[in-house]
XYZ file of C-alpha atoms in Angstrom:
417
model
C 0.026 -0.116 -0.117
C 1.482 3.616 -0.795
C 1.432 6.645 1.312
C -0.895 7.554 -0.564
C -3.705 4.865 -0.113
C -2.800 5.176 3.494
C -3.625 8.642 3.848
C -6.676 7.927 1.728
C -8.214 5.280 3.752
C -7.039 7.318 6.882
C -9.257 10.274 5.398
C -12.166 7.399 4.042
C -12.161 6.743 7.751
C -12.146 9.451 9.122
C -15.042 10.979 7.093
C -16.835 7.942 7.982
C -16.697 8.673 11.560
C -17.407 12.339 10.669
C -20.884 10.822 9.355
C -21.672 8.087 11.424
C -21.414 11.437 14.149
C -23.533 13.314 12.515
C -26.410 11.119 11.521
C -25.924 10.002 15.603
C -26.587 13.943 16.447
C -30.010 13.892 13.535
C -30.992 10.972 14.443
C -30.963 12.248 18.168
C -32.723 15.906 17.730
C -35.409 13.997 15.766
C -35.965 11.735 19.077
C -35.125 14.984 21.190
C -37.979 16.478 18.646
C -40.095 13.761 18.563
C -40.669 13.725 22.703
C -40.928 17.301 22.806
C -43.922 17.074 20.529
C -45.432 14.175 22.089
C -44.710 15.647 25.441
C -46.939 18.871 24.162
C -49.084 17.097 22.001
C -49.653 15.104 25.140
C -49.975 18.096 27.897
C -52.357 19.459 25.492
C -54.298 16.840 25.257
C -54.406 16.342 28.648
C -55.652 20.175 28.894
C -58.282 19.707 26.566
C -59.800 16.308 27.666
C -59.854 18.511 31.064
C -61.581 21.468 30.012
C -64.236 19.064 27.362
C -65.057 16.430 30.394
C -66.019 19.580 32.715
C -67.243 21.438 29.708
C -65.378 25.427 31.292
C -65.167 27.638 29.354
C -63.058 30.501 31.993
C -64.938 33.966 31.947
C -67.548 33.019 30.118
C -65.711 33.693 27.024
C -67.421 31.684 24.718
C -68.926 33.931 21.781
C -72.292 33.161 20.862
C -73.372 32.722 17.242
C -75.223 35.576 16.717
C -72.482 37.513 17.528
C -70.045 35.669 14.519
C -68.451 33.480 16.490
C -69.083 30.199 18.272
C -72.867 28.608 16.967
C -73.463 26.426 20.548
C -76.244 24.995 18.849
C -74.443 23.607 15.941
C -72.369 20.090 17.266
C -72.405 16.431 18.236
C -73.361 14.532 21.098
C -70.667 12.696 22.890
C -70.870 10.091 25.671
C -69.096 11.690 28.906
C -69.645 9.031 31.736
C -66.473 11.316 33.694
C -68.729 14.194 34.106
C -72.168 13.551 33.299
C -74.947 13.668 34.556
C -74.752 17.212 35.973
C -76.961 15.989 38.922
C -78.442 12.630 40.278
C -82.368 12.102 39.816
C -82.845 11.030 43.537
C -80.558 14.223 45.064
C -82.786 16.967 42.998
C -86.178 17.941 45.841
C -87.668 19.671 42.787
C -87.829 16.567 40.727
C -91.755 15.873 38.915
C -93.062 12.942 38.443
C -93.209 12.786 34.519
C -89.311 13.615 34.315
C -88.629 11.173 37.037
C -87.637 7.980 34.744
C -85.173 6.436 37.516
C -87.897 6.066 40.163
C -90.652 5.124 37.741
C -88.435 1.128 36.385
C -85.595 2.524 33.130
C -82.562 0.584 33.909
C -80.461 1.917 31.403
C -78.805 5.492 32.257
C -76.444 5.782 29.440
C -79.329 8.825 28.469
C -77.808 10.711 31.079
C -74.353 10.919 30.393
C -74.847 12.315 26.819
C -72.804 15.740 26.660
C -73.367 18.225 23.560
C -69.941 19.058 21.957
C -70.012 22.790 19.780
C -68.154 22.095 16.495
C -65.509 25.215 17.531
C -66.165 26.001 20.792
C -67.036 24.365 24.423
C -70.017 24.769 26.000
C -69.788 26.468 29.622
C -70.308 24.264 32.547
C -73.269 25.210 34.454
C -72.555 27.712 37.373
C -75.105 27.770 40.073
C -73.362 30.081 42.301
C -72.299 32.161 39.433
C -76.499 32.454 38.069
C -77.967 32.662 41.305
C -75.633 35.664 41.498
C -76.465 37.001 38.628
C -80.330 37.144 38.740
C -79.685 38.257 42.624
C -82.456 41.157 43.223
C -84.525 39.448 39.534
C -87.234 36.701 38.524
C -87.143 34.507 35.910
C -89.885 33.137 34.191
C -90.555 30.336 31.593
C -93.521 30.902 30.294
C -95.187 28.053 27.786
C -96.543 24.123 27.530
C -94.983 21.769 30.161
C -91.792 21.553 27.974
C -91.255 25.035 29.687
C -91.746 23.297 32.909
C -89.226 21.099 31.858
C -86.765 22.842 31.338
C -87.465 24.881 34.546
C -87.671 21.718 36.863
C -83.951 21.317 34.929
C -82.911 24.491 35.935
C -83.764 23.847 39.657
C -82.237 20.918 40.091
C -78.599 22.560 38.477
C -78.925 24.895 40.737
C -79.777 22.867 43.586
C -76.496 22.382 44.396
C -75.245 25.666 44.214
C -78.323 27.077 46.983
C -77.585 26.911 51.036
C -78.552 23.889 53.296
C -80.868 25.982 54.478
C -82.453 26.921 51.501
C -86.314 25.585 50.935
C -86.679 23.531 48.357
C -90.257 23.286 47.817
C -92.314 24.462 44.550
C -94.859 27.033 45.495
C -97.893 27.447 42.971
C -100.599 30.069 42.268
C -103.451 29.838 39.632
C -100.827 28.936 36.495
C -97.809 29.311 38.375
C -95.214 27.191 39.317
C -92.382 29.391 41.054
C -89.164 29.164 43.751
C -87.989 31.753 45.931
C -84.066 31.865 46.556
C -84.871 33.897 49.505
C -80.993 34.298 49.945
C -80.639 35.856 46.180
C -83.974 37.389 46.629
C -84.372 35.609 43.248
C -87.254 33.822 41.519
C -87.069 30.880 39.071
C -91.016 30.271 37.772
C -93.301 28.833 35.260
C -95.932 30.272 34.190
C -98.458 27.593 32.138
C -100.033 28.760 28.934
C -99.708 26.493 26.325
C -100.554 28.756 23.373
C -99.465 32.325 24.916
C -102.622 33.666 23.685
C -105.985 32.515 25.616
C -107.433 29.215 25.292
C -110.273 26.648 27.013
C -106.973 24.721 28.082
C -105.435 27.134 30.119
C -105.735 25.248 33.676
C -102.390 23.862 35.225
C -103.593 20.881 35.560
C -107.114 20.124 33.752
C -106.225 21.211 30.690
C -107.351 18.050 27.817
C -110.658 19.543 26.220
C -111.364 17.399 23.260
C -111.981 20.246 21.047
C -109.509 22.929 21.871
C -110.601 26.619 21.863
C -108.549 29.565 21.647
C -108.774 33.468 21.565
C -106.070 34.036 19.008
C -106.200 38.114 20.272
C -106.209 37.744 24.071
C -102.925 37.485 25.762
C -103.405 39.978 28.237
C -105.103 38.163 30.864
C -101.941 36.018 30.333
C -99.188 38.423 29.647
C -99.903 40.944 33.385
C -98.624 37.518 34.980
C -95.124 38.556 33.111
C -94.027 42.104 32.882
C -92.383 42.779 36.321
C -89.686 39.419 35.017
C -86.389 40.490 34.044
C -85.790 37.249 31.819
C -88.695 35.346 30.099
C -88.025 32.513 28.129
C -90.999 31.118 26.013
C -92.135 28.118 23.926
C -95.735 27.103 22.061
C -95.318 24.250 19.691
C -96.700 21.257 20.433
C -100.095 22.246 21.316
C -100.642 23.679 18.073
C -100.120 20.158 16.607
C -103.923 19.737 16.845
C -105.856 18.539 13.303
C -108.182 21.438 13.794
C -109.701 23.633 17.011
C -111.988 26.777 16.699
C -111.188 30.396 17.124
C -113.199 32.496 19.647
C -113.462 36.234 18.754
C -115.338 37.616 21.788
C -114.904 39.090 25.472
C -114.417 36.269 26.799
C -114.769 32.500 27.327
C -117.788 33.499 29.453
C -119.360 36.706 26.962
C -122.842 35.516 25.201
C -121.787 37.783 22.704
C -118.291 35.361 21.253
C -118.015 34.415 17.958
C -116.699 30.957 17.267
C -115.267 29.291 13.881
C -113.543 25.774 13.199
C -110.547 26.061 11.150
C -107.742 23.339 10.465
C -105.156 24.421 11.895
C -101.838 26.111 9.852
C -99.076 27.432 9.902
C -100.685 30.475 9.631
C -103.045 29.993 12.928
C -99.958 30.154 14.829
C -98.674 33.297 13.069
C -101.386 34.961 14.194
C -100.673 33.940 17.892
C -97.590 35.234 17.496
C -98.564 38.376 16.359
C -100.758 38.778 19.126
C -98.029 38.092 21.170
C -95.494 40.399 19.672
C -97.485 43.452 19.763
C -97.835 42.572 23.312
C -94.037 43.062 23.658
C -93.632 46.030 21.770
C -96.008 48.029 24.139
C -95.770 46.990 27.335
C -92.039 44.917 27.920
C -89.153 46.922 29.097
C -86.831 46.873 26.801
C -83.587 47.797 29.270
C -84.363 45.819 31.639
C -85.856 42.103 30.121
C -83.737 39.744 28.460
C -85.749 37.576 25.803
C -85.120 34.301 25.109
C -87.613 32.070 22.262
C -87.164 28.561 22.601
C -87.453 26.665 19.370
C -89.688 23.143 18.829
C -88.794 20.323 20.711
C -88.761 16.937 18.725
C -91.040 14.385 19.469
C -90.228 11.068 18.099
C -93.542 9.206 17.604
C -94.901 6.413 15.315
C -93.082 6.422 11.606
C -89.571 7.577 12.468
C -87.955 7.757 9.796
C -85.406 5.739 11.339
C -87.256 2.382 11.267
C -91.406 2.531 9.769
C -92.257 0.282 13.307
C -90.026 2.160 16.216
C -90.949 4.917 18.766
C -88.612 6.108 21.306
C -89.736 2.947 23.324
C -87.450 1.048 24.431
C -84.199 2.863 22.674
C -81.135 3.667 24.443
C -78.843 5.678 21.850
C -79.362 8.693 19.721
C -79.529 8.670 16.294
C -75.845 9.147 15.371
C -76.897 10.424 11.286
C -76.097 14.155 12.093
C -78.309 14.741 8.728
C -81.321 13.525 10.602
C -85.008 15.465 10.212
C -87.164 13.818 12.540
C -91.083 13.148 11.058
C -92.812 15.475 13.407
C -90.556 17.861 12.965
C -92.650 20.805 11.932
C -89.188 23.702 9.938
C -92.718 26.042 8.358
C -93.619 26.796 11.945
C -90.275 27.368 13.038
C -90.002 29.908 9.811
C -92.940 31.461 11.215
C -91.087 31.817 14.751
C -87.600 32.550 13.482
C -90.099 35.861 11.273
C -91.745 36.599 14.490
C -88.476 36.846 16.375
C -87.175 39.110 13.082
C -89.994 41.272 13.326
C -89.512 42.080 16.935
C -85.635 42.989 15.766
C -87.006 45.281 13.452
C -89.371 47.259 15.926
C -86.398 47.210 18.936
C -87.007 44.488 20.510
C -84.565 41.356 20.762
C -85.698 37.912 21.599
C -82.702 35.238 21.393
C -83.687 32.224 19.587
C -83.229 28.943 21.456
C -82.717 26.504 18.434
C -82.266 23.427 20.482
C -84.417 21.841 17.348
C -81.765 19.925 15.389
C -80.042 19.118 18.603
C -82.193 17.678 20.706
C -83.690 16.017 17.300
C -80.914 13.465 17.895
C -81.840 12.110 20.838
C -84.665 9.682 20.477
C -82.798 7.173 23.430
C -83.462 10.761 26.213
C -87.785 10.590 26.118
C -89.121 9.025 29.310
C -91.354 6.442 27.647
C -93.323 4.467 29.141
C -90.791 4.969 32.923
C -93.147 7.562 34.056
C -96.256 9.173 36.538
C -99.233 8.579 33.992
C -102.501 10.332 35.216
C -104.895 9.068 33.143
C -105.572 5.756 33.140
C -103.267 3.183 30.826
C -105.999 0.622 29.382
C -105.454 -3.254 29.317
C -105.250 -2.918 25.074
C -102.408 -0.691 25.558
C -100.346 -2.531 28.360
C -99.785 -4.963 25.247
C -97.856 -2.475 22.794
C -95.939 -0.138 25.593
C -95.356 1.820 22.112
C -98.863 3.186 22.071
C -98.454 4.372 25.653
C -95.135 5.887 25.487
C -94.458 9.317 26.152
C -92.079 10.700 23.382
C -92.570 14.116 23.744
C -90.995 15.273 27.812
C -87.615 13.913 28.623
C -85.924 12.574 31.072
C -83.675 14.131 33.443
C -81.041 14.356 34.323
C -80.981 14.743 30.347
C -81.588 16.830 27.352
C -83.162 19.951 28.745
C -80.381 20.322 30.639
C -78.339 21.297 27.777
C -80.759 23.985 26.807
C -80.026 25.464 29.881
C -76.849 25.089 29.763
C -76.628 27.235 26.195
C -79.589 30.143 28.213
C -76.680 30.661 31.440
C -74.038 30.875 28.590
C -76.493 33.477 27.320
C -77.483 35.348 30.475
C -73.579 34.916 32.041
C -72.655 36.677 29.107
C -74.704 39.551 29.214
């Protein structure tokens, strides 16, 4: 071997050593980068997971949809058996028999563990203490049918864990008004029974099942005078408008002899007339600087003929509908558009109403209804007992359950206001 060969061989070996060294440095660098990435990712995921499990949005900085930000009504249901339910059925002293599904025999409780996850943000977790401070000295009234009563009871159950131990835990009732007073906060949370918003022969809070519905389509003052001192009003009115026919009454009262009765087919226009009466009352009577207004969109019902299975309704359903394009058989978009139009018109008249578009999110939850697991105030016949679907309640909602999410969204709006 020549001297040159030796030198070349030496240089070659040196190059190989340097190359190997550089490779090792690069590998070590990549490993360090990967470990750092995984660490950061794990740390972020741990935070996000914890945040989602607890539904926390600190300082209520969620930007609501009508402000051009996150749409709290667009999302998906996520199974979460760590932080949900937000309360226990048996520990809510305000619970009513129509919504106490576990007490009346429902064994599967998976329906209690579904969390609503908006697509681009998190839903603030309900903080009862903060809400009570926010409504200190104020009156919150849900107005409408039994679905709004469902929502009011949900709110009380959510609040109860934040009430002092010495607080009264009973509901009071005066005519159509069911209410709870949080004396420590000088706050009232109530429900006013008025299923059509305007006057009807179904206005008695307990005896309201006449065969023929009669409505005074232009009369609302009898009810509305009980609302005009409220600071927060939450309206709903839908399911009672599903009757195929009803009778309209023009006259000074139900008892007057000068009344004019006319039977009509139930068409969206009739609903629109009632909303016009409601809108006119708001324009001339509501305190625009004091009162915050909400209107709940229709709460879906899952009845016989639903398109996931023509032989099925909500009976024996234990899972949500996971087809996000699903739209219920009984979910009337025409009636929804009438409400939305009424709210837009009110906006042009200087009255702001927050539209709580809970329809789509609730439509997925065929599993959340009481079905046969509730107290029924009418006799179930032998024939019905043979087919539980025939008397299943596929209108209202078990608690804890879907209405808790409605209240979480209302909470987000109230806290941001």
